[in-house]
XYZ file of C-alpha atoms in Angstrom:
448
model
C 18.313 82.372 107.859
C 17.315 84.712 110.128
C 16.743 88.065 108.039
C 14.167 85.743 105.948
C 10.028 86.596 106.156
C 8.629 83.145 106.688
C 4.925 84.901 107.391
C 4.992 86.409 103.762
C 6.611 83.100 101.718
C 3.838 81.008 104.003
C 1.289 83.579 102.021
C 2.904 82.839 98.706
C 3.763 79.383 98.752
C -0.485 78.972 99.542
C -1.413 81.173 97.089
C 0.264 79.451 94.693
C -2.958 76.298 94.507
C -4.703 80.213 93.386
C -2.572 80.688 91.323
C -2.930 76.739 89.730
C -7.050 77.155 89.318
C -8.111 76.281 86.087
C -11.161 77.243 84.511
C -11.539 80.495 86.309
C -10.581 84.396 86.090
C -9.054 85.639 88.627
C -8.493 88.575 91.171
C -5.540 90.602 89.871
C -5.273 91.784 93.697
C -4.960 87.629 94.799
C -3.089 87.223 91.531
C -0.134 89.834 91.403
C -1.232 91.003 88.237
C -0.776 87.542 86.939
C -4.541 86.980 85.891
C -4.492 85.262 81.900
C -8.142 84.282 80.993
C -9.555 81.334 81.427
C -8.782 78.631 79.157
C -12.918 79.015 77.385
C -15.115 76.669 79.519
C -15.219 72.577 76.103
C -15.998 69.376 77.566
C -13.639 66.699 77.185
C -13.966 63.880 75.432
C -13.109 60.563 77.354
C -10.319 58.678 75.275
C -11.450 55.680 73.042
C -15.643 57.354 72.333
C -17.155 60.254 71.140
C -18.181 61.094 74.530
C -18.222 63.444 76.116
C -18.070 65.106 79.369
C -17.926 68.819 81.493
C -14.705 67.510 83.920
C -14.179 72.203 84.062
C -12.234 73.445 87.391
C -9.410 72.204 89.222
C -5.656 72.921 89.637
C -3.169 72.814 86.745
C -0.546 70.019 88.539
C 2.108 71.062 87.757
C 3.863 73.223 84.316
C 1.423 73.337 82.424
C -1.967 72.982 82.055
C -2.156 69.167 83.183
C -4.712 67.517 85.864
C -4.310 64.782 87.202
C -5.871 62.751 90.196
C -3.511 60.978 92.044
C -1.308 63.779 92.256
C -4.237 66.490 93.435
C -4.650 63.907 96.033
C -1.559 63.508 97.326
C -1.937 67.594 97.670
C -5.217 67.379 98.952
C -3.993 65.229 102.376
C -1.008 67.751 103.006
C -3.513 70.257 102.864
C -6.204 69.112 104.781
C -3.298 67.735 107.718
C -1.785 70.913 108.251
C -4.809 72.528 108.087
C -6.325 70.199 110.812
C -2.635 70.132 112.497
C -2.532 73.919 112.741
C -5.168 76.199 111.489
C -4.342 79.039 113.578
C -1.843 79.359 110.753
C -4.318 80.356 107.787
C -6.039 83.116 108.970
C -8.287 84.738 105.702
C -5.084 87.451 106.085
C -3.514 84.762 103.890
C -5.433 86.419 101.149
C -5.627 82.143 99.709
C -8.828 82.433 97.914
C -11.793 84.150 97.510
C -13.833 85.524 100.701
C -16.414 83.718 101.590
C -18.056 83.952 105.398
C -17.764 79.347 106.022
C -14.214 78.949 106.966
C -11.103 79.504 106.036
C -9.426 80.403 102.959
C -7.768 77.299 101.955
C -10.672 74.698 102.441
C -12.482 76.977 100.103
C -9.347 76.049 98.081
C -9.358 73.060 98.622
C -12.465 72.943 97.947
C -12.375 73.646 94.596
C -10.226 71.539 93.966
C -12.412 68.194 95.035
C -15.305 69.811 93.652
C -13.055 69.295 90.446
C -11.695 66.106 91.266
C -16.011 64.640 91.601
C -15.980 65.701 88.411
C -13.628 62.579 87.338
C -16.020 59.823 88.784
C -18.097 57.232 86.939
C -21.503 56.123 87.376
C -19.998 52.895 89.172
C -17.130 54.761 91.249
C -14.509 54.237 89.078
C -12.470 57.608 88.157
C -10.426 58.897 85.462
C -6.690 59.072 85.801
C -6.382 61.700 84.187
C -7.684 65.355 81.215
C -5.595 66.497 79.708
C -4.480 67.569 76.164
C -2.172 64.882 73.807
C 0.809 66.631 73.979
C 2.084 69.328 76.055
C 1.889 72.940 74.934
C 4.502 75.019 74.912
C 4.910 78.073 76.786
C 1.709 80.135 76.499
C -0.889 81.480 79.326
C -3.403 78.364 79.348
C -6.363 80.886 77.147
C -3.838 80.085 74.094
C -3.764 76.117 75.050
C -6.390 74.644 72.816
C -6.306 71.865 72.159
C -8.680 69.007 72.392
C -8.520 68.265 75.630
C -9.046 64.733 77.138
C -10.207 61.843 79.754
C -7.743 59.270 80.119
C -9.094 56.481 81.247
C -9.928 55.085 84.884
C -7.425 53.844 86.781
C -7.498 51.583 89.915
C -4.951 54.555 92.091
C -6.080 57.235 91.155
C -10.009 55.493 92.460
C -8.797 54.759 95.812
C -6.438 57.868 95.945
C -9.613 59.741 95.446
C -11.860 57.431 97.377
C -8.976 58.307 100.533
C -9.516 61.970 99.779
C -13.067 62.506 99.868
C -13.344 60.215 103.234
C -10.589 62.649 104.130
C -12.477 65.966 103.429
C -15.590 64.669 105.043
C -14.375 64.559 108.359
C -13.025 67.958 107.583
C -15.791 69.826 106.055
C -19.015 68.519 108.222
C -19.182 71.097 110.600
C -18.488 73.449 107.921
C -20.311 72.648 104.314
C -22.920 69.262 105.441
C -24.114 68.854 101.871
C -20.474 69.123 100.119
C -18.867 67.267 103.530
C -21.923 64.223 102.234
C -21.514 63.927 98.855
C -17.543 64.022 99.030
C -18.237 60.971 101.763
C -20.575 59.300 98.910
C -17.835 59.756 95.935
C -15.461 57.719 98.100
C -17.729 55.435 98.968
C -19.204 55.113 96.008
C -15.170 54.567 93.922
C -14.352 51.820 97.016
C -17.653 49.835 95.905
C -15.594 50.211 92.657
C -12.757 49.324 94.152
C -13.757 45.759 95.882
C -14.853 44.387 93.035
C -11.889 45.583 90.125
C -8.927 44.155 90.131
C -5.184 46.491 89.322
C -5.392 48.480 86.870
C -2.708 50.241 86.284
C -2.447 53.105 84.081
C 0.040 53.967 81.090
C -1.056 56.301 78.545
C -3.217 55.342 76.587
C -1.613 55.837 72.478
C -0.936 58.990 70.864
C -1.445 60.498 75.250
C 1.936 61.984 75.394
C 0.968 64.050 78.360
C 2.448 63.340 82.113
C 1.774 59.692 83.230
C 2.471 59.110 87.395
C 1.627 55.707 86.557
C 1.353 52.813 89.394
C 0.544 48.499 88.444
C 1.180 48.122 92.564
C -2.579 50.069 94.382
C -2.318 48.433 97.904
C -1.764 51.531 99.193
C -4.530 53.636 97.591
C -6.983 50.869 98.555
C -5.404 51.162 102.311
C -5.110 54.367 102.626
C -8.930 54.255 100.973
C -9.774 52.428 103.776
C -7.796 53.899 106.517
C -9.711 57.228 105.753
C -12.963 55.645 105.336
C -12.840 53.685 109.205
C -12.344 57.345 110.062
C -14.662 58.637 107.758
C -17.729 56.310 109.009
C -16.402 53.901 111.832
C -17.692 51.016 109.857
C -16.365 47.508 110.644
C -15.930 46.490 107.388
C -12.622 49.199 106.735
C -10.854 48.076 109.930
C -11.462 44.900 108.306
C -9.058 46.116 105.935
C -6.912 47.063 107.402
C -6.156 44.984 109.788
C -5.825 42.760 106.938
C -3.018 44.872 105.442
C -0.773 47.095 107.037
C 2.259 46.975 106.261
C 5.803 48.069 107.584
C 7.382 48.834 104.974
C 5.315 51.698 104.364
C 5.209 54.142 107.034
C 7.386 56.643 105.746
C 5.464 56.788 101.846
C 4.089 59.592 101.316
C 4.682 60.560 97.717
C 2.508 60.447 94.373
C 3.257 56.697 94.343
C 3.103 55.168 97.679
C 0.452 56.433 99.766
C 0.339 54.351 103.062
C 2.450 56.505 105.390
C -1.057 59.017 104.747
C -3.129 55.819 105.348
C -1.360 55.716 108.670
C -2.190 59.690 110.148
C -5.083 59.022 109.483
C -5.586 56.327 111.681
C -2.855 57.412 114.530
C -6.101 60.681 114.352
C -9.158 58.355 115.238
C -10.300 57.939 118.418
C -9.128 55.075 121.432
C -12.034 54.068 122.340
C -13.032 53.510 117.951
C -9.521 51.563 117.265
C -7.814 49.330 118.281
C -4.244 49.472 120.408
C -2.581 46.852 118.822
C -2.726 48.205 115.114
C -1.951 51.806 116.222
C 1.278 50.992 118.645
C 2.625 48.846 115.999
C 1.605 51.819 113.506
C 3.591 54.700 115.711
C 6.288 52.231 116.388
C 6.467 51.664 112.349
C 6.993 55.185 112.609
C 9.538 56.492 114.880
C 11.528 53.514 113.553
C 11.827 55.694 110.087
C 11.859 58.384 112.486
C 14.640 57.755 114.159
C 16.092 56.234 111.277
C 16.180 59.416 108.930
C 16.935 61.516 112.411
C 20.531 59.373 111.981
C 20.982 59.402 108.565
C 20.943 63.431 108.060
C 23.291 63.955 110.926
C 26.156 62.702 108.266
C 24.851 64.995 105.916
C 26.529 68.779 105.806
C 23.549 70.790 105.652
C 21.024 67.923 108.260
C 18.923 66.264 105.815
C 19.187 63.305 104.398
C 18.538 62.187 100.672
C 20.044 58.854 99.249
C 18.477 59.392 96.062
C 18.028 62.673 94.023
C 14.928 61.372 91.970
C 12.963 63.843 89.835
C 11.284 66.425 92.128
C 13.713 65.115 94.975
C 12.461 69.000 96.758
C 9.765 66.692 97.750
C 11.122 64.405 99.702
C 13.129 67.051 101.621
C 9.681 68.198 103.386
C 8.381 64.867 103.206
C 10.902 64.268 105.496
C 10.908 66.366 107.175
C 6.762 65.378 107.729
C 7.006 62.129 108.608
C 9.158 63.901 111.386
C 6.737 66.122 112.709
C 4.065 63.237 112.533
C 6.238 60.815 115.016
C 7.322 64.991 116.937
C 2.464 64.704 117.184
C 2.915 61.270 119.297
C 6.200 61.025 120.550
C 7.872 65.066 121.456
C 11.340 64.787 120.716
C 13.699 67.421 120.291
C 15.615 65.754 117.149
C 12.633 65.496 115.455
C 11.688 69.079 114.909
C 15.654 70.128 114.401
C 15.505 67.808 111.664
C 12.678 69.433 110.194
C 13.705 72.342 110.684
C 16.738 71.460 108.879
C 15.251 70.440 105.731
C 13.452 73.334 105.589
C 16.271 75.689 106.081
C 17.536 73.598 102.270
C 14.759 74.355 100.548
C 15.201 77.668 101.372
C 18.820 78.639 101.255
C 20.811 75.624 102.827
C 21.753 73.837 100.767
C 25.058 73.246 97.982
C 23.680 75.016 95.644
C 22.936 77.961 97.869
C 20.019 78.733 96.661
C 15.671 79.246 97.939
C 13.797 76.477 95.482
C 10.728 79.045 95.981
C 10.406 81.174 93.670
C 9.732 85.075 95.043
C 11.971 85.446 98.354
C 14.962 86.310 97.672
C 17.552 87.296 94.285
C 18.975 83.996 96.029
C 15.181 82.352 94.561
C 15.423 80.094 92.048
C 14.753 83.025 89.685
C 13.519 81.172 85.267
C 11.069 78.034 86.310
C 9.513 75.254 84.168
C 5.503 77.083 84.532
C 3.976 77.889 82.130
C 2.052 81.352 82.615
C 5.809 82.642 84.478
C 7.390 82.301 81.399
C 4.811 83.669 78.799
C 4.775 87.152 80.783
C 8.528 86.997 81.726
C 8.857 87.086 85.425
C 8.216 84.077 87.736
C 5.508 83.918 89.818
C 5.993 83.741 93.688
C 5.678 80.984 95.932
C 6.702 77.750 93.816
C 8.453 75.315 94.673
C 10.618 73.905 92.272
C 11.319 69.964 91.746
C 15.481 70.560 92.803
C 18.381 68.536 91.713
C 17.724 65.050 90.157
C 20.475 63.520 88.901
C 19.474 61.413 86.716
C 18.953 63.687 84.271
C 15.694 62.907 82.270
C 16.296 66.217 80.173
C 17.968 67.671 77.871
C 18.953 70.633 79.158
C 19.955 68.935 81.847
C 21.837 66.958 80.775
C 23.299 69.649 78.977
C 24.933 71.247 81.619
C 25.022 68.791 84.916
C 26.322 65.778 83.550
C 30.017 66.025 85.113
C 28.128 66.984 88.507
C 27.521 65.737 91.620
C 24.205 64.488 92.217
C 23.015 67.223 94.930
C 24.020 69.837 92.084
C 22.248 68.277 89.466
C 19.991 71.090 89.146
C 18.960 74.615 86.891
C 17.548 77.170 87.164
C 16.475 77.243 83.023
C 12.822 76.600 82.413
C 14.131 73.909 79.624
C 15.007 72.052 82.488
C 11.604 70.714 83.437
C 12.546 67.377 85.540
C 15.172 69.982 87.574
C 13.068 73.528 87.654
C 9.367 72.520 86.743
C 7.214 73.830 89.454
C 4.346 71.158 91.517
C 1.290 70.899 93.725
C 1.803 68.457 94.824
C 5.542 69.989 95.731
C 4.415 73.024 96.941
C 1.492 70.934 99.725
C 4.969 69.255 101.877
C 5.900 73.598 102.119
C 2.444 73.978 103.163
C 2.182 71.201 106.004
C 6.012 71.186 107.680
C 6.512 75.512 107.250
C 2.335 75.489 108.926
C 3.872 73.050 111.335
C 6.757 75.593 112.160
C 5.446 78.008 112.891
C 2.479 77.113 114.580
C 5.561 75.706 117.480
C 5.999 77.665 120.312
C 9.460 80.043 119.603
C 9.391 80.097 115.690
C 9.958 82.933 113.387
C 7.728 85.561 112.547
């Protein structure tokens, strides 16, 4: 790994979010020649009604052009946490967003997503789950996906994630853009008020919609994360009482899109000692250490120094979530084992894996070349800085089933644009990579 230009990779990984912008003509300089015209502006129809709403903007979620609140909230949280932990790494020379005199480019980029997320909130505080067409488009540029946009129904998971992300944003933007931060906080409170009077509304695709589902039938962790973020933002004891009644040790390592309890824990640990409950903080920290120590121990048995017990769709996210967990534990109780293990997880992503491939596009000749990403396929070359999903032992697509049926779980990967379950990209896969790289690059003695 000594010959890798970590800073260049990091810049490209950060820039991916700008390149995923929806409804915005991208700068030729910043887009590296891949700057398609935006999709023609059009309001989206609210499913099951004749009503329309403006939900333009935000980031395309993955290799298609859908936009989804649940994974968007994880991506926003990862980036906010990364910027808070390693602000010096996010200098404006990263060229990751438009020019700004008021805040770093990464925060300008996150703001672009947050503005879209606010458009997805209903007047009663509930948050629509996603906006997509009825079905996935072909491998075309975004301006050629011209089917009707449809806003899918509200879910409580989306509403909880939204409340958490908005409250986290308030704490970051309060000193940079007061009016915007206040609006984020008000949106978070409206979502919480909706949750207080609304039992769980699971999400499944409504009839006729066959785009990504991001279904979740248990919203207890989303509510917990929202309560932690709102307590951190306001100090209101109402949220604190909820936290104390709902803390769950089983959530200690949950940094996914469906299981988000560890984000609540991370936020609570960031609250000053004169506001937080010492007993609660201690319990959360002990659960974090147990999860991190277990991960270090299990990683010792792996030839590549990582631990994945199930190569799910998006297993590379799991690898990076593990590294995030280790770095969070190291913040509270520094241990060389934590940082060494986290670096090995990053090394795995960048090429030290059974496939011998760098799972980030555009790094080298050994990088993934054919991601399931419509703009890349349409122009005939992979956009740089995108993390592909990696091995999926459950072979969720026909391409993987055809070519990978007899290989070991860690090798269930194919660099083919047709394999959406192993070679697609996603904002919430890039976001933990940003966090991990930012933290390790900011550490003393890091590669430069």
